[in-house]
Amino acid sequence: MGASSVLLCKGCIPWQGLLLTASILTSWHLSTTAHVTIESLPLQVIEGENVLFVVHDLPENLATFAWFKGLTNMTQRIAMCTTDNLSGPGHVHSGRETIYCNGSLLLKNVNQKDTENYTLQTYNRHGKIISTTSKYLHVSAFLWKCGRLGTSAKITIESVPPRVTEGRSALLLVHNLPENIESFFWFKGAIGVKNLLVIQHIPYRKSTKWGPAYTGRETLYSDGSLLLRGVTQKDHGLYFLQILRRDDELEEAEVQLQVDTSLSLFCNPLTSSQFMIQVVPRYPAEGERVLLQVHNLPEDLLNFVWYKSKDGTQIHKIVEYTRARNSTIWGAEHRRRWMVYNNGSLMLQKVTEKDSGMYMLEVSKNDSNIDKASVELYVKKNVTQPFVQITDTTFTGRRSVIFMCISPDTDIFIHWFFNNKSLKLTERMTMSPTKCGLKIDPIKSEDAGEYKCEVSNQFSLKTSLPVSWP
């Protein structure tokens, strides 16, 4: 019997003990002629798993029954079966459906497109409908249970380098990418504007669509980062990343790409006349001091204000300096560890990971104009050793395994090893967006061995202890 055939059985299989996951919302009885009911096993289903519709109380004068996809459109037939064990698949039969002698229907390897009403009709020997009973199946998206799930650190973007010389390349590096991404979008200039869309990407479909703002010089990476080659002055400005998670929540981040046409390929960017901020050292470790060093502060300033944010809101104000009065006014909780200099630079003692983030300096000048410069501070933190967690699932002889690399750290890179060699992905393997999860479905004998994961950031690296399967 081929893969697209409908399985018939004379005896009914036992339903207890099947490992399933499904989500059924409601049930209708469109005919009171017979009290046929449908039970779903289980009640919640996630894509990639199986669901069984168990039928109860078939009528005694039953001659034929048929399953349909939909509530009222009886042309969407999945399969039909008679009590004489004659059957025929319908034109919406996908090869994943199995029909049993007691009327029950098994749907394997479900996906979100399977979310629908499923209708069972029974007929007597004269072809008259005895009963029509429907059940609604909702298939939830598969959600990884590792990595950043949207409740911890928020997504940020770093421009590497902070200022780029015209003609060179710039990387818009994404930090703290969430798991369970439905899709993400890059925009140039403003978020949500169709004509400013650079790229749309749907990871689980491996689908990429370039938008009207695509120039042909952009390269997208699997972690969401965007590389721009051969930048020009037209590339200068804000870039926005919008992420739609599979729980329908949105996350957004932005970054300023600063393109300097006054810099040649060979000069020192700090010798230019541009108003800018440099972090010294570039990546301070926790407990160290860091200087936000200002270059080329405007000479005709009236006052300047430092903020710990990308916008100038009072709640984020660190310090305000007024030249005429030579006065300094500190924001709440900033006086103890901060020191400000007349040239605008700002010193922070004993930095912690909480000090990471965007800092902005706003300068008011005599001509009533305002100059702004910003910089992102990254505090170096050593990663902790991760561990690997295994979830093993078996259903009707098909076995799948999920390996999860568990780490308390955020903004990390993850790499997998199999038998002490870098893991090579096969068609049966699925990796989560940040590579914290590895799913093998179905898992086979050649997958037996030791698995371990390695986590790293820009400053340190740790490897988990190996775990064996099976």
Coordinates of C-alpha atoms in Angstrom, one line a residue:
M1 CA 0.0 0.0 0.0
G2 CA 1.5 3.4 -1.1
A3 CA 2.3 6.3 1.0
S4 CA -0.8 8.1 -0.2
S5 CA -3.2 5.2 0.6
V6 CA -5.7 5.1 3.4
L7 CA -5.0 2.5 6.0
L8 CA -8.0 0.2 6.8
C9 CA -8.1 -2.1 9.8
K10 CA -10.7 -4.7 10.8
G11 CA -10.0 -4.3 14.5
C12 CA -9.7 -1.0 16.3
I13 CA -6.4 0.0 17.8
P14 CA -6.2 0.9 21.5
W15 CA -6.1 4.7 21.9
Q16 CA -4.6 4.8 25.5
G17 CA -0.9 5.4 25.9
L18 CA -0.4 7.3 22.6
L19 CA 1.9 10.3 23.0
L20 CA 0.2 13.1 21.2
T21 CA -0.2 16.9 21.5
A22 CA -3.3 18.8 20.0
S23 CA -5.6 21.8 20.6
I24 CA -9.4 21.4 20.0
L25 CA -11.6 24.4 20.6
T26 CA -15.2 23.3 20.1
S27 CA -17.5 20.7 18.6
W28 CA -20.8 20.7 16.7
H29 CA -23.5 18.1 16.0
L30 CA -25.2 19.1 12.8
S31 CA -27.7 16.2 12.9
T32 CA -29.6 14.8 15.8
T33 CA -30.4 11.6 14.0
A34 CA -27.4 9.8 15.6
H35 CA -25.4 10.9 18.6
V36 CA -22.0 10.5 17.0
T37 CA -19.3 12.3 19.0
I38 CA -15.6 13.0 18.2
E39 CA -12.9 13.2 20.8
S40 CA -9.5 14.6 20.0
L41 CA -6.3 13.1 21.5
P42 CA -4.7 15.1 22.9
L43 CA -6.4 18.5 23.5
Q44 CA -3.4 20.7 22.3
V45 CA -1.3 20.1 19.3
I46 CA 1.9 21.7 18.1
E47 CA 3.0 21.7 14.5
G48 CA 5.1 18.6 13.7
E49 CA 3.2 16.3 16.0
N50 CA 0.2 14.0 15.5
V51 CA -3.5 14.3 16.4
L52 CA -6.1 11.5 16.6
F53 CA -9.9 12.1 16.1
V54 CA -11.5 9.2 18.0
V55 CA -15.2 8.6 17.0
H56 CA -17.7 7.3 19.5
D57 CA -21.2 5.9 19.0
L58 CA -21.4 5.2 15.3
P59 CA -24.9 4.3 14.1
E60 CA -25.8 0.7 13.8
N61 CA -27.2 1.0 10.3
L62 CA -23.9 2.5 9.1
A63 CA -22.8 1.4 5.6
T64 CA -20.2 4.1 4.7
F65 CA -18.5 7.1 6.4
A66 CA -16.4 9.9 5.0
W67 CA -14.1 12.6 6.4
F68 CA -14.0 16.1 5.0
K69 CA -11.9 19.1 5.6
G70 CA -14.2 22.0 6.4
L71 CA -17.5 22.6 7.9
T72 CA -20.0 22.8 5.0
N73 CA -17.9 22.2 1.8
M74 CA -18.4 18.5 1.2
T75 CA -16.2 18.7 -1.9
Q76 CA -13.1 18.8 0.3
R77 CA -13.1 15.0 1.0
I78 CA -10.2 13.4 2.8
A79 CA -11.3 9.8 2.5
M80 CA -14.3 7.5 2.4
C81 CA -14.6 4.0 3.8
T82 CA -17.3 1.3 3.8
T83 CA -18.1 -1.4 6.3
D84 CA -16.9 -3.9 3.6
N85 CA -13.4 -2.4 3.9
L86 CA -13.5 -0.6 0.6
S87 CA -12.0 2.8 0.6
G88 CA -10.9 5.7 -1.5
P89 CA -8.8 8.8 -0.8
G90 CA -10.3 12.2 -1.6
H91 CA -8.6 14.9 -3.5
V92 CA -7.5 16.7 -0.3
H93 CA -5.8 13.6 1.1
S94 CA -2.2 14.5 1.7
G95 CA -0.7 11.1 2.5
R96 CA -0.6 12.0 6.2
E97 CA -4.1 10.8 7.0
T98 CA -5.0 7.3 8.3
I99 CA -8.6 6.2 8.6
Y100 CA -9.7 3.3 10.9
C101 CA -12.6 0.9 10.9
N102 CA -14.3 2.6 13.9
G103 CA -14.4 5.9 11.9
S104 CA -11.4 7.5 13.7
L105 CA -8.9 9.6 11.8
L106 CA -5.2 10.0 12.5
L107 CA -3.5 13.1 11.1
K108 CA 0.3 13.0 11.2
N109 CA 2.9 15.7 11.3
V110 CA 0.5 18.5 11.5
N111 CA 1.3 22.1 10.5
Q112 CA -0.5 25.4 10.9
K113 CA -2.3 25.0 7.6
D114 CA -4.1 22.0 9.1
T115 CA -6.0 24.4 11.4
E116 CA -9.6 23.8 10.3
N117 CA -12.9 22.1 10.9
Y118 CA -12.9 18.4 10.3
T119 CA -16.3 16.8 9.5
L120 CA -17.4 13.2 9.6
Q121 CA -20.5 12.1 7.7
T122 CA -22.1 8.7 8.0
Y123 CA -24.4 7.1 5.4
N124 CA -26.8 4.1 5.3
R125 CA -27.0 1.5 2.5
H126 CA -29.2 3.8 0.4
G127 CA -26.6 6.6 0.5
K128 CA -28.7 8.7 2.9
I129 CA -26.9 10.9 5.4
I130 CA -27.4 9.5 8.9
S131 CA -25.2 12.0 10.8
T132 CA -22.8 14.9 10.3
T133 CA -20.4 15.8 13.2
S134 CA -17.6 18.3 13.1
K135 CA -14.6 19.1 15.2
Y136 CA -12.3 22.1 15.1
L137 CA -8.5 21.6 15.2
H138 CA -6.2 24.4 16.1
V139 CA -2.5 23.7 15.4
S140 CA -0.2 25.9 17.5
A141 CA 3.2 27.0 16.2
F142 CA 6.2 25.0 17.5
L143 CA 7.8 27.1 20.2
W144 CA 11.4 26.5 21.3
K145 CA 11.8 26.5 25.1
C146 CA 15.3 27.7 25.2
G147 CA 17.2 30.9 24.5
R148 CA 15.7 34.4 25.0
L149 CA 11.9 33.9 25.0
G150 CA 11.0 37.5 25.1
T151 CA 11.0 38.1 28.9
S152 CA 14.6 39.0 29.5
A153 CA 17.0 41.3 27.8
K154 CA 15.7 43.2 24.8
I155 CA 17.0 43.2 21.3
T156 CA 19.6 45.8 20.4
I157 CA 21.7 46.6 17.3
E158 CA 25.3 47.6 17.2
S159 CA 26.9 49.4 14.2
V160 CA 30.3 47.9 13.5
P161 CA 32.3 50.0 13.2
P162 CA 30.5 52.9 15.0
R163 CA 31.5 55.3 12.2
V164 CA 32.1 53.9 8.7
T165 CA 34.3 55.5 6.0
E166 CA 32.5 55.9 2.7
G167 CA 33.3 53.0 0.4
R168 CA 33.8 50.5 3.2
S169 CA 31.4 48.0 4.8
A170 CA 29.3 48.2 7.9
L171 CA 27.7 45.4 9.9
L172 CA 24.4 46.1 11.8
L173 CA 25.0 43.5 14.4
V174 CA 21.9 42.2 16.2
H175 CA 22.2 41.3 20.0
N176 CA 19.7 39.3 22.0
L177 CA 17.8 37.9 19.1
P178 CA 14.6 36.2 20.5
E179 CA 13.6 32.6 19.8
N180 CA 10.4 31.6 18.1
I181 CA 10.6 34.2 15.3
E182 CA 7.7 34.2 12.8
S183 CA 9.3 36.9 10.6
F184 CA 11.5 39.9 10.7
F185 CA 11.8 43.1 8.6
W186 CA 14.6 45.6 8.1
F187 CA 13.6 49.2 7.2
K188 CA 15.7 52.2 6.2
G189 CA 14.6 55.6 7.6
A190 CA 11.2 54.7 9.2
I191 CA 9.5 51.6 10.4
G192 CA 6.5 50.1 8.8
V193 CA 6.7 52.1 5.6
K194 CA 6.4 49.8 2.5
N195 CA 8.7 51.8 0.3
L196 CA 11.4 51.8 2.9
L197 CA 11.5 48.0 3.4
V198 CA 14.9 46.6 2.8
I199 CA 14.1 42.9 3.5
Q200 CA 11.5 40.6 4.9
H201 CA 12.6 37.1 6.1
I202 CA 10.5 34.2 7.4
P203 CA 13.0 31.8 9.0
Y204 CA 10.9 28.6 9.3
R205 CA 10.0 28.8 5.6
K206 CA 13.6 30.0 4.7
S207 CA 11.8 32.7 2.6
T208 CA 13.5 36.0 1.9
K209 CA 12.0 38.9 0.0
W210 CA 13.9 42.0 -0.8
G211 CA 12.0 45.3 -0.6
P212 CA 12.0 48.6 -2.5
A213 CA 14.8 50.0 -0.4
Y214 CA 17.2 47.1 -1.3
T215 CA 20.2 48.3 -3.2
G216 CA 21.9 45.0 -4.0
R217 CA 24.7 45.7 -1.5
E218 CA 23.0 44.2 1.5
T219 CA 23.6 40.7 2.9
L220 CA 21.4 39.2 5.6
Y221 CA 22.7 36.7 8.2
S222 CA 20.9 34.0 10.0
D223 CA 21.0 35.9 13.3
G224 CA 19.2 38.8 11.7
S225 CA 22.3 41.0 11.3
L226 CA 22.6 43.1 8.1
L227 CA 25.8 43.8 6.2
L228 CA 26.1 46.8 4.0
R229 CA 28.9 46.8 1.5
G230 CA 30.4 49.9 -0.2
V231 CA 28.4 52.4 1.9
T232 CA 27.7 55.8 0.5
Q233 CA 26.5 59.0 2.1
K234 CA 23.0 58.0 1.1
D235 CA 23.2 55.0 3.5
H236 CA 23.7 57.4 6.4
G237 CA 20.7 57.4 8.8
L238 CA 18.5 55.2 11.0
Y239 CA 17.8 51.5 10.3
F240 CA 15.0 49.7 12.0
L241 CA 14.6 46.0 12.8
Q242 CA 11.0 44.7 13.4
I243 CA 10.5 41.2 14.7
L244 CA 7.2 39.3 14.8
R245 CA 7.4 36.5 17.4
R246 CA 5.3 33.4 17.0
D247 CA 3.2 34.4 20.0
D248 CA 2.2 37.5 17.9
E249 CA 4.2 39.9 20.0
L250 CA 6.3 42.6 18.2
E251 CA 9.9 43.6 19.1
E252 CA 11.6 46.6 17.5
A253 CA 15.1 48.1 17.6
E254 CA 16.9 50.8 15.8
V255 CA 20.5 51.8 15.0
Q256 CA 22.1 54.9 13.6
L257 CA 24.6 54.3 10.7
Q258 CA 27.1 57.1 10.6
V259 CA 28.9 57.4 7.2
D260 CA 31.8 59.9 7.2
T261 CA 32.8 61.2 3.7
S262 CA 35.5 63.3 5.2
L263 CA 37.6 60.2 6.2
S264 CA 39.9 58.6 3.7
L265 CA 40.6 54.9 3.8
F266 CA 43.9 55.6 5.5
C267 CA 43.3 58.3 8.1
N268 CA 42.5 58.1 11.7
P269 CA 38.7 58.8 12.3
L270 CA 39.5 60.4 15.6
T271 CA 41.4 63.2 13.9
S272 CA 38.4 64.3 11.9
S273 CA 36.4 67.4 12.9
Q274 CA 33.2 65.4 13.5
F275 CA 31.5 65.6 16.9
M276 CA 31.6 62.0 18.2
I277 CA 31.9 59.7 21.3
Q278 CA 34.4 56.9 21.8
V279 CA 34.2 54.2 24.4
V280 CA 37.5 53.6 26.2
P281 CA 38.2 50.8 26.6
R282 CA 35.9 49.5 23.8
Y283 CA 34.6 46.6 25.8
P284 CA 35.1 47.1 29.5
A285 CA 34.8 44.2 31.9
E286 CA 32.5 44.2 34.9
G287 CA 34.2 46.1 37.8
E288 CA 36.4 48.3 35.5
R289 CA 36.1 52.0 34.8
V290 CA 35.0 53.2 31.4
L291 CA 35.3 56.6 29.7
L292 CA 32.8 57.9 27.2
Q293 CA 35.3 60.2 25.6
V294 CA 34.0 63.2 23.6
H295 CA 35.8 64.4 20.5
N296 CA 35.3 67.8 18.9
L297 CA 32.8 69.2 21.4
P298 CA 31.3 72.4 19.8
E299 CA 33.1 75.4 21.1
D300 CA 30.0 77.7 21.2
L301 CA 28.1 75.5 23.5
L302 CA 25.7 76.8 26.2
N303 CA 25.2 73.5 28.0
F304 CA 25.3 69.8 27.4
V305 CA 23.2 66.9 28.8
W306 CA 24.0 63.2 29.0
Y307 CA 21.2 60.6 28.8
K308 CA 21.2 56.8 29.2
S309 CA 18.8 56.3 26.3
K310 CA 18.6 56.9 22.5
D311 CA 16.2 59.8 23.2
G312 CA 16.4 62.8 25.5
T313 CA 13.8 62.1 28.2
Q314 CA 14.2 63.5 31.7
I315 CA 13.8 60.2 33.4
H316 CA 16.9 59.0 31.7
K317 CA 19.0 62.1 32.3
I318 CA 22.4 61.4 33.9
V319 CA 23.9 64.9 34.2
E320 CA 23.5 68.4 32.9
Y321 CA 26.3 71.0 32.6
T322 CA 25.9 74.7 32.1
R323 CA 29.0 76.6 31.0
A324 CA 27.9 80.1 32.0
R325 CA 27.3 79.2 35.6
N326 CA 29.9 76.3 35.6
S327 CA 27.2 74.3 37.2
T328 CA 26.5 70.6 37.2
I329 CA 23.1 69.0 38.0
W330 CA 23.1 65.2 38.4
G331 CA 20.2 62.9 37.8
A332 CA 18.9 60.5 40.4
E333 CA 21.3 57.7 41.5
H334 CA 24.1 58.8 39.1
R335 CA 26.3 61.0 41.3
R336 CA 28.1 58.2 43.1
R337 CA 29.7 56.4 40.3
W338 CA 29.9 59.1 37.6
M339 CA 32.3 61.9 36.9
V340 CA 31.8 64.5 34.2
Y341 CA 34.5 66.7 32.5
N342 CA 34.4 70.1 31.0
N343 CA 35.2 68.7 27.5
G344 CA 31.9 66.7 27.8
S345 CA 33.5 63.3 28.5
L346 CA 31.9 61.1 31.1
M347 CA 33.6 58.6 33.4
L348 CA 31.8 55.6 35.0
Q349 CA 33.4 53.7 37.9
K350 CA 32.9 49.9 38.5
V351 CA 30.6 49.2 35.5
T352 CA 28.1 46.4 35.7
E353 CA 26.1 44.6 33.0
K354 CA 23.2 46.8 33.8
D355 CA 25.2 49.8 32.6
S356 CA 25.2 48.4 29.0
G357 CA 23.1 50.3 26.6
M358 CA 22.8 53.4 24.5
Y359 CA 24.2 56.8 25.7
M360 CA 23.4 60.1 24.1
L361 CA 25.1 63.5 24.5
E362 CA 22.9 66.6 23.6
V363 CA 24.7 69.9 23.2
S364 CA 22.8 73.3 23.0
K365 CA 24.8 76.0 21.1
N366 CA 24.7 79.8 21.0
D367 CA 22.9 79.8 17.7
S368 CA 20.0 77.9 19.2
N369 CA 21.0 74.7 17.3
I370 CA 21.3 71.4 19.0
D371 CA 24.0 68.8 18.2
K372 CA 23.6 65.2 19.3
A373 CA 26.0 62.2 19.4
S374 CA 25.4 58.7 20.7
V375 CA 27.3 55.6 21.5
E376 CA 26.5 52.0 22.6
L377 CA 28.2 50.6 25.7
Y378 CA 28.8 46.9 25.9
V379 CA 30.1 45.5 29.2
K380 CA 32.2 42.4 29.0
K381 CA 30.9 39.5 30.9
N382 CA 32.3 35.9 30.9
V383 CA 29.8 33.2 30.0
T384 CA 28.8 30.4 32.4
Q385 CA 29.1 26.7 31.4
P386 CA 25.9 25.5 29.7
F387 CA 24.3 22.1 29.9
V388 CA 22.3 20.0 27.4
Q389 CA 18.7 18.9 28.1
I390 CA 17.1 16.1 26.0
T391 CA 13.4 15.6 25.3
D392 CA 12.7 12.2 23.7
T393 CA 9.3 11.6 22.0
T394 CA 8.0 8.4 20.4
F395 CA 4.7 8.0 18.6
T396 CA 3.6 4.9 16.7
G397 CA 7.3 3.9 16.1
R398 CA 8.4 7.3 15.0
R399 CA 11.0 8.8 17.4
S400 CA 12.1 12.4 17.6
V401 CA 14.5 14.1 20.0
I402 CA 15.0 17.8 20.9
F403 CA 18.4 18.8 22.4
M404 CA 18.4 22.2 24.1
C405 CA 21.5 24.1 25.1
I406 CA 20.6 25.8 28.4
S407 CA 22.5 28.9 29.4
P408 CA 21.6 31.8 31.7
D409 CA 23.6 34.2 29.5
T410 CA 22.1 36.4 26.8
D411 CA 23.7 37.7 23.6
I412 CA 25.7 34.6 23.0
F413 CA 26.8 32.5 20.1
I414 CA 26.0 28.7 20.2
H415 CA 27.8 25.9 18.4
W416 CA 26.9 22.2 18.5
F417 CA 29.2 19.2 18.4
F418 CA 28.5 15.5 17.6
N419 CA 31.1 13.0 18.7
N420 CA 33.6 15.8 19.3
K421 CA 33.2 17.1 15.7
S422 CA 31.3 20.1 14.5
L423 CA 27.7 19.0 13.9
K424 CA 26.7 18.8 10.2
L425 CA 23.0 19.4 9.7
T426 CA 20.9 16.9 7.8
E427 CA 17.4 17.2 6.3
R428 CA 16.0 15.6 9.4
M429 CA 17.5 18.3 11.7
T430 CA 16.0 21.7 12.6
M431 CA 17.9 24.4 14.4
S432 CA 16.3 27.2 16.4
P433 CA 17.1 30.8 15.3
T434 CA 19.8 31.3 17.9
K435 CA 20.9 27.6 17.7
C436 CA 19.9 26.9 21.3
G437 CA 17.6 24.1 20.1
L438 CA 18.3 21.2 17.9
K439 CA 15.4 18.9 16.8
I440 CA 16.0 15.6 15.0
D441 CA 12.8 14.1 13.5
P442 CA 12.8 11.2 12.9
I443 CA 16.0 10.3 14.8
K444 CA 17.8 7.2 13.5
S445 CA 20.6 4.9 14.6
E446 CA 23.2 6.9 12.8
D447 CA 22.4 9.8 15.1
A448 CA 23.5 7.8 18.2
G449 CA 26.5 9.3 20.0
E450 CA 27.6 12.2 22.2
Y451 CA 26.2 15.7 21.9
K452 CA 27.5 18.9 23.5
C453 CA 27.1 22.7 22.9
E454 CA 29.5 25.5 23.1
V455 CA 28.4 29.1 24.2
S456 CA 30.6 32.2 23.6
N457 CA 30.5 35.9 23.4
Q458 CA 33.1 38.4 22.3
F459 CA 35.1 37.8 25.5
S460 CA 34.8 34.1 26.6
L461 CA 33.8 30.6 25.7
K462 CA 32.5 27.6 27.6
T463 CA 31.5 24.1 26.6
S464 CA 28.9 21.8 28.1
L465 CA 29.5 18.3 29.4
P466 CA 28.6 15.7 26.7
V467 CA 25.3 13.9 26.8
S468 CA 24.7 10.6 25.0
W469 CA 21.8 9.5 22.9
P470 CA 20.2 7.0 23.2

